[in-house]
């Protein structure tokens, strides 16, 4: 339980040592005295978010230290796990908030993270504030409340193990199917490459060789025609040789009489012989050139196929050959996972059946819990001056989730003859406070958290309802420590320990102090709450009577 709180430089609290008892601890004080600051301090030491604005003006830091005793086993086990000592079953938890926004947390003077403080704090104190009433307005939280009341999480834990296994199996199966789809798509691509290129028997540089051969073959006929024309120009009718021969005949009669003509005649004879030799070589060259139209068509067709593939795969001939070899290698390396998919599909079906059956078991268990829950909460609400209230648990089957197949929402009718409707649609602020107190009451013995804090649980209530809330808080205080901030005398008189938060001016600064009240102090404070400042003698008598009357309850 929370044995003591030490606060220094927290807003208007300069310094305070606050002792707490094991039963119902009530804090009262005038509006603005600093009751909310006390709750903020406890929240801070429990690892909740804090702000530098809560540091007292002019101070370097605020310090809150809490002493916890009689630690429950869950807390001791967690401390052992984290390596923190807990001599005499007690620990001190400290939070320092600097004016520059920094924060330091400690457990037994050993530095700890704020998240660790929050983890430990959740096992030590359960704080209920006005924002907690919003839980009642959120139907998604109702299933957790019902399970907290049931208190037996064996079926849920077993279900979650199977459900997460189902999730993992389905996830793995999905990944394998995706992988198999990618493999099939890749296989189709590789098959296309292999079929496109493999049938050609392509070799590196073949396209260049074929281009050269094609160009040569394509020009062969033109070459033969040109050669034959050249040869005909030399040896044909009225061609060069005939003209040279005619020229020789014209000069032959004058070679003996003229040396210069004789020389020219000899040159013409030599030219005639040279031209005849050229014509012979031209004829032989023409004979060597092959004219194969079929080969030309074959080359053109093969080059067309190769060039089409080069455009399709955006590469050259060498790249096509390399692509084919790599496709063959990759194809042989690709492995299918159809057997594994079949096995996992079968396992998923088996797990789905198992999870569904466990969900049905869990649903039936929650049906029983819902009946007991309705009975208990109805009784608590009637005690809290909500006679005639009807509360129902709307329990329906839905899709499988990590919490089962259950859809749960609390319905309530606060007035006789009215159909139960969702709490969020009909409950007032005072009703929400009492419903939450009823829930806290029925689950009070379901967990081991030793301390419960209620911050203004009395909002929206008065009179007899407030008295009933006070009695209920005292009842809870019999099984665990309760700390309550209130402004109602009906609740304050139920205190086992009564502490007053008081604001006063010291010098030129406002300070808030916290003092534990004895009997006379309680009488004065209860009278003030009942009738305001400077209570009359009659009011004091009434306050004393109420305190004594509450002690007998």
Short mmCIF file of C-alpha atoms in Angstrom, two decimals, residues 20-371:
data_model
loop_
_atom_site.label_atom_id
_atom_site.label_comp_id
_atom_site.label_asym_id
_atom_site.label_seq_id
_atom_site.Cartn_x
_atom_site.Cartn_y
_atom_site.Cartn_z
CA UNK A 20 -1.73 7.37 4.66
CA UNK A 21 -3.58 4.57 6.41
CA UNK A 22 -4.55 1.15 5.16
CA UNK A 23 -8.32 1.83 4.96
CA UNK A 24 -10.30 4.74 3.52
CA UNK A 25 -8.21 7.92 3.29
CA UNK A 26 -10.26 11.02 2.57
CA UNK A 27 -8.83 14.33 1.32
CA UNK A 28 -10.97 17.46 1.65
CA UNK A 29 -10.34 21.16 1.27
CA UNK A 30 -11.78 24.29 -0.23
CA UNK A 31 -12.03 24.61 -4.00
CA UNK A 32 -8.64 25.66 -5.35
CA UNK A 33 -6.76 24.49 -2.26
CA UNK A 34 -4.67 22.07 -4.30
CA UNK A 35 -6.46 18.72 -4.25
CA UNK A 36 -5.82 18.24 -7.96
CA UNK A 37 -2.13 19.03 -7.41
CA UNK A 38 -1.91 16.13 -4.98
CA UNK A 39 -3.36 13.76 -7.59
CA UNK A 40 -0.97 15.18 -10.22
CA UNK A 41 1.91 14.46 -7.86
CA UNK A 42 0.81 10.85 -7.38
CA UNK A 43 0.39 10.47 -11.15
CA UNK A 44 3.90 11.81 -11.68
CA UNK A 45 5.47 9.36 -9.23
CA UNK A 46 3.60 6.57 -11.02
CA UNK A 47 5.35 7.46 -14.26
CA UNK A 48 2.54 9.39 -15.94
CA UNK A 49 3.26 12.36 -18.15
CA UNK A 50 4.29 15.50 -16.29
CA UNK A 51 4.97 19.10 -17.23
CA UNK A 52 7.57 21.62 -16.10
CA UNK A 53 4.66 23.97 -15.30
CA UNK A 54 3.98 22.00 -12.09
CA UNK A 55 7.37 23.08 -10.65
CA UNK A 56 6.92 25.78 -8.01
CA UNK A 57 7.77 29.23 -9.36
CA UNK A 58 11.39 30.15 -8.66
CA UNK A 59 12.49 26.56 -7.89
CA UNK A 60 14.84 24.35 -9.88
CA UNK A 61 12.80 21.19 -9.55
CA UNK A 62 9.83 19.48 -7.94
CA UNK A 63 10.37 16.23 -6.01
CA UNK A 64 7.74 13.60 -5.21
CA UNK A 65 8.68 10.48 -3.25
CA UNK A 66 6.26 7.68 -2.40
CA UNK A 67 6.86 4.93 0.15
CA UNK A 68 5.11 1.64 -0.67
CA UNK A 69 4.87 -1.16 1.88
CA UNK A 70 3.33 -4.64 2.03
CA UNK A 71 4.18 -5.19 -1.62
CA UNK A 72 2.04 -7.77 -3.46
CA UNK A 73 3.82 -10.76 -4.98
CA UNK A 74 3.37 -9.46 -8.55
CA UNK A 75 5.32 -6.32 -7.67
CA UNK A 76 8.07 -8.24 -5.88
CA UNK A 77 8.42 -10.63 -8.80
CA UNK A 78 8.70 -7.72 -11.22
CA UNK A 79 11.29 -6.00 -9.02
CA UNK A 80 13.29 -9.24 -8.78
CA UNK A 81 13.12 -9.59 -12.55
CA UNK A 82 14.48 -6.05 -12.96
CA UNK A 83 17.12 -6.38 -10.25
CA UNK A 84 15.64 -3.94 -7.71
CA UNK A 85 15.80 -4.76 -3.99
CA UNK A 86 12.71 -4.63 -1.78
CA UNK A 87 13.91 -5.08 1.79
CA UNK A 88 11.12 -5.52 4.35
CA UNK A 89 8.64 -5.67 1.46
CA UNK A 90 8.89 -1.96 0.80
CA UNK A 91 10.30 0.43 -1.81
CA UNK A 92 10.55 4.17 -2.34
CA UNK A 93 9.73 5.62 -5.74
CA UNK A 94 10.92 9.14 -6.59
CA UNK A 95 10.20 11.46 -9.49
CA UNK A 96 12.04 14.74 -9.99
CA UNK A 97 10.71 17.23 -12.55
CA UNK A 98 13.08 20.04 -13.50
CA UNK A 99 11.98 23.55 -14.36
CA UNK A 100 13.67 23.11 -17.75
CA UNK A 101 11.39 20.18 -18.55
CA UNK A 102 13.77 17.34 -17.67
CA UNK A 103 12.76 14.40 -15.50
CA UNK A 104 14.55 11.84 -13.33
CA UNK A 105 12.99 8.68 -11.87
CA UNK A 106 14.35 6.46 -9.11
CA UNK A 107 13.40 3.27 -7.31
CA UNK A 108 15.18 2.93 -3.96
CA UNK A 109 17.57 5.73 -5.01
CA UNK A 110 18.53 3.75 -8.12
CA UNK A 111 17.85 5.46 -11.44
CA UNK A 112 14.99 3.97 -13.42
CA UNK A 113 13.20 4.86 -16.64
CA UNK A 114 9.84 6.61 -16.51
CA UNK A 115 8.33 3.72 -18.46
CA UNK A 116 9.55 1.34 -15.74
CA UNK A 117 7.94 3.58 -13.10
CA UNK A 118 4.72 3.38 -15.09
CA UNK A 119 4.96 -0.42 -15.29
CA UNK A 120 5.54 -0.80 -11.54
CA UNK A 121 2.98 1.88 -10.70
CA UNK A 122 0.25 0.04 -12.60
CA UNK A 123 0.74 -2.88 -10.20
CA UNK A 124 0.61 -0.66 -7.12
CA UNK A 125 -2.19 1.87 -7.65
CA UNK A 126 -5.41 2.04 -9.63
CA UNK A 127 -6.47 5.66 -10.13
CA UNK A 128 -10.03 6.52 -11.04
CA UNK A 129 -10.64 10.07 -12.23
CA UNK A 130 -13.42 11.78 -14.15
CA UNK A 131 -11.83 10.78 -17.48
CA UNK A 132 -12.14 7.12 -16.45
CA UNK A 133 -15.91 7.44 -16.75
CA UNK A 134 -15.31 7.67 -20.49
CA UNK A 135 -14.47 3.95 -20.36
CA UNK A 136 -18.16 3.34 -19.73
CA UNK A 137 -19.04 5.34 -22.82
CA UNK A 138 -16.74 3.26 -25.02
CA UNK A 139 -18.38 -0.10 -25.71
CA UNK A 140 -15.06 -1.51 -26.92
CA UNK A 141 -13.84 -1.37 -23.29
CA UNK A 142 -16.82 -3.28 -21.90
CA UNK A 143 -15.45 -6.72 -22.80
CA UNK A 144 -12.31 -6.03 -20.74
CA UNK A 145 -14.45 -4.97 -17.77
CA UNK A 146 -16.46 -8.19 -18.06
CA UNK A 147 -13.26 -10.27 -18.21
CA UNK A 148 -11.84 -8.41 -15.20
CA UNK A 149 -14.96 -9.34 -13.29
CA UNK A 150 -14.76 -12.99 -14.41
CA UNK A 151 -11.23 -13.14 -13.08
CA UNK A 152 -10.40 -16.42 -14.85
CA UNK A 153 -8.23 -15.79 -17.88
CA UNK A 154 -7.22 -19.42 -18.52
CA UNK A 155 -9.64 -19.88 -21.42
CA UNK A 156 -8.76 -16.48 -22.90
CA UNK A 157 -5.01 -17.12 -22.59
CA UNK A 158 -5.34 -20.53 -24.27
CA UNK A 159 -7.49 -19.01 -27.00
CA UNK A 160 -4.97 -16.21 -27.65
CA UNK A 161 -2.12 -18.71 -27.98
CA UNK A 162 -4.08 -20.60 -30.64
CA UNK A 163 -5.32 -17.41 -32.30
CA UNK A 164 -1.82 -15.97 -32.62
CA UNK A 165 -0.62 -19.31 -33.99
CA UNK A 166 -3.45 -19.14 -36.51
CA UNK A 167 -2.48 -15.59 -37.38
CA UNK A 168 1.17 -16.58 -37.86
CA UNK A 169 0.21 -19.60 -39.97
CA UNK A 170 -2.09 -17.47 -42.13
CA UNK A 171 0.62 -14.84 -42.46
CA UNK A 172 3.23 -17.43 -43.45
CA UNK A 173 0.77 -19.02 -45.88
CA UNK A 174 0.06 -15.64 -47.43
CA UNK A 175 3.76 -14.95 -47.83
CA UNK A 176 4.31 -18.37 -49.42
CA UNK A 177 1.42 -17.86 -51.83
CA UNK A 178 2.80 -14.48 -52.75
CA UNK A 179 6.23 -16.01 -53.20
CA UNK A 180 4.73 -18.80 -55.32
CA UNK A 181 2.88 -16.27 -57.45
CA UNK A 182 6.10 -14.34 -57.97
CA UNK A 183 7.86 -17.61 -58.84
CA UNK A 184 5.18 -18.53 -61.38
CA UNK A 185 5.33 -15.10 -62.95
CA UNK A 186 9.13 -15.30 -63.08
CA UNK A 187 8.94 -18.80 -64.53
CA UNK A 188 6.69 -17.55 -67.29
CA UNK A 189 9.16 -14.77 -68.04
CA UNK A 190 12.14 -17.15 -68.06
CA UNK A 191 10.28 -19.64 -70.26
CA UNK A 192 9.57 -16.88 -72.73
CA UNK A 193 13.25 -15.90 -72.80
CA UNK A 194 14.34 -19.51 -73.23
CA UNK A 195 11.80 -20.16 -75.99
CA UNK A 196 12.60 -16.88 -77.77
CA UNK A 197 16.38 -17.23 -77.71
CA UNK A 198 17.02 -20.92 -77.18
CA UNK A 199 15.54 -22.04 -80.50
CA UNK A 200 17.87 -19.79 -82.47
CA UNK A 201 21.10 -21.39 -81.32
CA UNK A 202 22.51 -17.88 -81.27
CA UNK A 203 26.25 -17.22 -80.99
CA UNK A 204 28.08 -14.08 -79.93
CA UNK A 205 28.78 -11.80 -82.94
CA UNK A 206 26.54 -13.78 -85.26
CA UNK A 207 24.45 -10.74 -86.13
CA UNK A 208 27.50 -8.85 -87.39
CA UNK A 209 28.58 -11.84 -89.50
CA UNK A 210 25.11 -12.19 -90.97
CA UNK A 211 24.95 -8.47 -91.71
CA UNK A 212 28.21 -8.70 -93.65
CA UNK A 213 27.09 -11.84 -95.51
CA UNK A 214 23.75 -10.28 -96.31
CA UNK A 215 25.33 -7.13 -97.65
CA UNK A 216 27.68 -9.22 -99.78
CA UNK A 217 24.90 -11.45 -101.10
CA UNK A 218 22.62 -8.53 -101.74
CA UNK A 219 25.34 -6.81 -103.86
CA UNK A 220 26.47 -9.98 -105.77
CA UNK A 221 24.14 -9.54 -108.77
CA UNK A 222 25.03 -5.93 -109.16
CA UNK A 223 28.71 -6.88 -109.01
CA UNK A 224 28.33 -9.55 -111.75
CA UNK A 225 26.49 -7.15 -114.02
CA UNK A 226 29.15 -4.51 -113.52
CA UNK A 227 31.95 -7.04 -114.21
CA UNK A 228 30.24 -8.34 -117.35
CA UNK A 229 29.62 -4.83 -118.61
CA UNK A 230 33.26 -3.98 -118.02
CA UNK A 231 34.40 -7.13 -119.82
CA UNK A 232 31.99 -6.44 -122.72
CA UNK A 233 33.36 -2.95 -123.01
CA UNK A 234 36.75 -4.50 -123.57
CA UNK A 235 35.96 -7.50 -125.77
CA UNK A 236 32.50 -6.93 -127.19
CA UNK A 237 31.45 -5.69 -130.59
CA UNK A 238 32.87 -2.21 -131.30
CA UNK A 239 34.56 -2.52 -127.91
CA UNK A 240 37.98 -1.33 -126.82
CA UNK A 241 40.00 -4.25 -128.26
CA UNK A 242 38.44 -3.87 -131.73
CA UNK A 243 39.09 -0.16 -131.73
CA UNK A 244 42.69 -0.69 -130.62
CA UNK A 245 43.12 -3.39 -133.33
CA UNK A 246 41.76 -0.99 -135.95
CA UNK A 247 44.15 1.70 -134.74
CA UNK A 248 47.04 -0.76 -135.05
CA UNK A 249 46.09 -1.55 -138.64
CA UNK A 250 46.04 2.14 -139.51
CA UNK A 251 49.54 2.67 -138.12
CA UNK A 252 51.13 -0.63 -139.33
CA UNK A 253 52.02 0.73 -142.83
CA UNK A 254 54.04 3.61 -141.30
CA UNK A 255 56.10 1.89 -138.62
CA UNK A 256 59.15 1.35 -140.87
CA UNK A 257 59.33 4.97 -141.93
CA UNK A 258 58.68 6.60 -138.59
CA UNK A 259 60.25 5.57 -135.30
CA UNK A 260 57.75 7.61 -133.28
CA UNK A 261 54.80 5.90 -134.96
CA UNK A 262 56.51 2.53 -134.49
CA UNK A 263 56.79 3.28 -130.78
CA UNK A 264 53.11 4.23 -130.58
CA UNK A 265 52.19 1.08 -132.50
CA UNK A 266 54.03 -1.06 -129.93
CA UNK A 267 52.23 0.64 -127.09
CA UNK A 268 48.87 -0.01 -128.77
CA UNK A 269 49.77 -3.69 -129.12
CA UNK A 270 50.73 -3.90 -125.45
CA UNK A 271 47.49 -2.18 -124.48
CA UNK A 272 45.52 -4.66 -126.55
CA UNK A 273 47.19 -7.56 -124.76
CA UNK A 274 46.63 -5.94 -121.28
CA UNK A 275 42.98 -5.29 -122.01
CA UNK A 276 42.50 -8.89 -123.15
CA UNK A 277 44.10 -10.06 -119.90
CA UNK A 278 41.83 -7.76 -117.85
CA UNK A 279 38.78 -9.06 -119.64
CA UNK A 280 39.80 -12.65 -118.84
CA UNK A 281 40.25 -11.83 -115.12
CA UNK A 282 36.88 -10.06 -115.05
CA UNK A 283 35.22 -13.16 -116.47
CA UNK A 284 36.94 -15.36 -113.90
CA UNK A 285 35.85 -12.98 -111.08
CA UNK A 286 32.26 -13.12 -112.28
CA UNK A 287 32.39 -16.90 -112.29
CA UNK A 288 33.54 -16.93 -108.65
CA UNK A 289 30.54 -14.88 -107.36
CA UNK A 290 27.62 -17.11 -106.29
CA UNK A 291 24.06 -16.02 -106.77
CA UNK A 292 21.88 -17.88 -104.13
CA UNK A 293 18.48 -16.23 -103.70
CA UNK A 294 17.34 -18.79 -101.11
CA UNK A 295 20.34 -18.04 -98.88
CA UNK A 296 19.62 -14.38 -99.12
CA UNK A 297 16.07 -14.98 -97.90
CA UNK A 298 17.35 -17.16 -95.06
CA UNK A 299 19.80 -14.52 -93.93
CA UNK A 300 17.14 -11.80 -94.08
CA UNK A 301 14.70 -13.87 -92.05
CA UNK A 302 17.26 -14.79 -89.37
CA UNK A 303 18.50 -11.22 -89.09
CA UNK A 304 14.89 -10.04 -88.74
CA UNK A 305 14.30 -12.50 -85.88
CA UNK A 306 17.53 -11.52 -84.12
CA UNK A 307 16.88 -7.78 -84.47
CA UNK A 308 13.30 -8.22 -83.17
CA UNK A 309 14.64 -9.95 -80.03
CA UNK A 310 17.29 -7.27 -79.60
CA UNK A 311 14.55 -4.62 -79.58
CA UNK A 312 12.28 -6.69 -77.31
CA UNK A 313 14.92 -7.24 -74.66
CA UNK A 314 16.77 -3.96 -75.24
CA UNK A 315 20.19 -5.57 -75.65
CA UNK A 316 22.69 -6.69 -78.29
CA UNK A 317 23.45 -10.17 -79.60
CA UNK A 318 25.94 -10.86 -76.82
CA UNK A 319 23.34 -9.75 -74.27
CA UNK A 320 20.79 -12.16 -75.75
CA UNK A 321 23.21 -15.06 -75.42
CA UNK A 322 23.99 -14.08 -71.83
CA UNK A 323 20.29 -13.61 -71.02
CA UNK A 324 19.53 -17.09 -72.32
CA UNK A 325 22.30 -18.71 -70.25
CA UNK A 326 21.20 -16.84 -67.09
CA UNK A 327 17.55 -17.76 -67.67
CA UNK A 328 18.48 -21.44 -67.95
CA UNK A 329 20.50 -21.27 -64.71
CA UNK A 330 17.79 -19.37 -62.81
CA UNK A 331 15.08 -21.72 -64.05
CA UNK A 332 16.93 -24.72 -62.66
CA UNK A 333 17.40 -22.92 -59.32
CA UNK A 334 13.74 -21.90 -58.89
CA UNK A 335 11.96 -24.16 -56.46
CA UNK A 336 8.23 -24.40 -56.01
CA UNK A 337 6.57 -24.40 -52.59
CA UNK A 338 3.28 -26.05 -53.50
CA UNK A 339 3.84 -28.89 -51.03
CA UNK A 340 4.50 -26.45 -48.20
CA UNK A 341 1.47 -24.38 -49.21
CA UNK A 342 -0.71 -27.48 -49.14
CA UNK A 343 0.61 -28.45 -45.69
CA UNK A 344 0.12 -24.96 -44.28
CA UNK A 345 -3.36 -24.71 -45.79
CA UNK A 346 -4.29 -27.91 -44.01
CA UNK A 347 -2.73 -26.64 -40.77
CA UNK A 348 -4.59 -23.34 -41.06
CA UNK A 349 -7.90 -25.15 -41.51
CA UNK A 350 -7.15 -27.27 -38.45
CA UNK A 351 -6.18 -24.21 -36.39
CA UNK A 352 -9.25 -22.31 -37.56
CA UNK A 353 -11.43 -25.15 -36.32
CA UNK A 354 -9.53 -25.24 -33.01
CA UNK A 355 -9.72 -21.46 -32.55
CA UNK A 356 -13.42 -21.42 -33.41
CA UNK A 357 -14.15 -24.12 -30.84
CA UNK A 358 -12.09 -22.27 -28.21
CA UNK A 359 -13.94 -19.06 -29.07
CA UNK A 360 -17.25 -20.86 -28.53
CA UNK A 361 -16.02 -22.11 -25.14
CA UNK A 362 -14.93 -18.58 -24.27
CA UNK A 363 -18.27 -17.21 -25.42
CA UNK A 364 -20.17 -19.66 -23.20
CA UNK A 365 -17.90 -18.79 -20.27
CA UNK A 366 -18.60 -15.10 -20.78
CA UNK A 367 -22.32 -15.81 -20.96
CA UNK A 368 -22.10 -17.21 -17.42
CA UNK A 369 -19.90 -14.32 -16.30
CA UNK A 370 -22.34 -11.81 -17.82
CA UNK A 371 -25.20 -13.29 -15.80
#
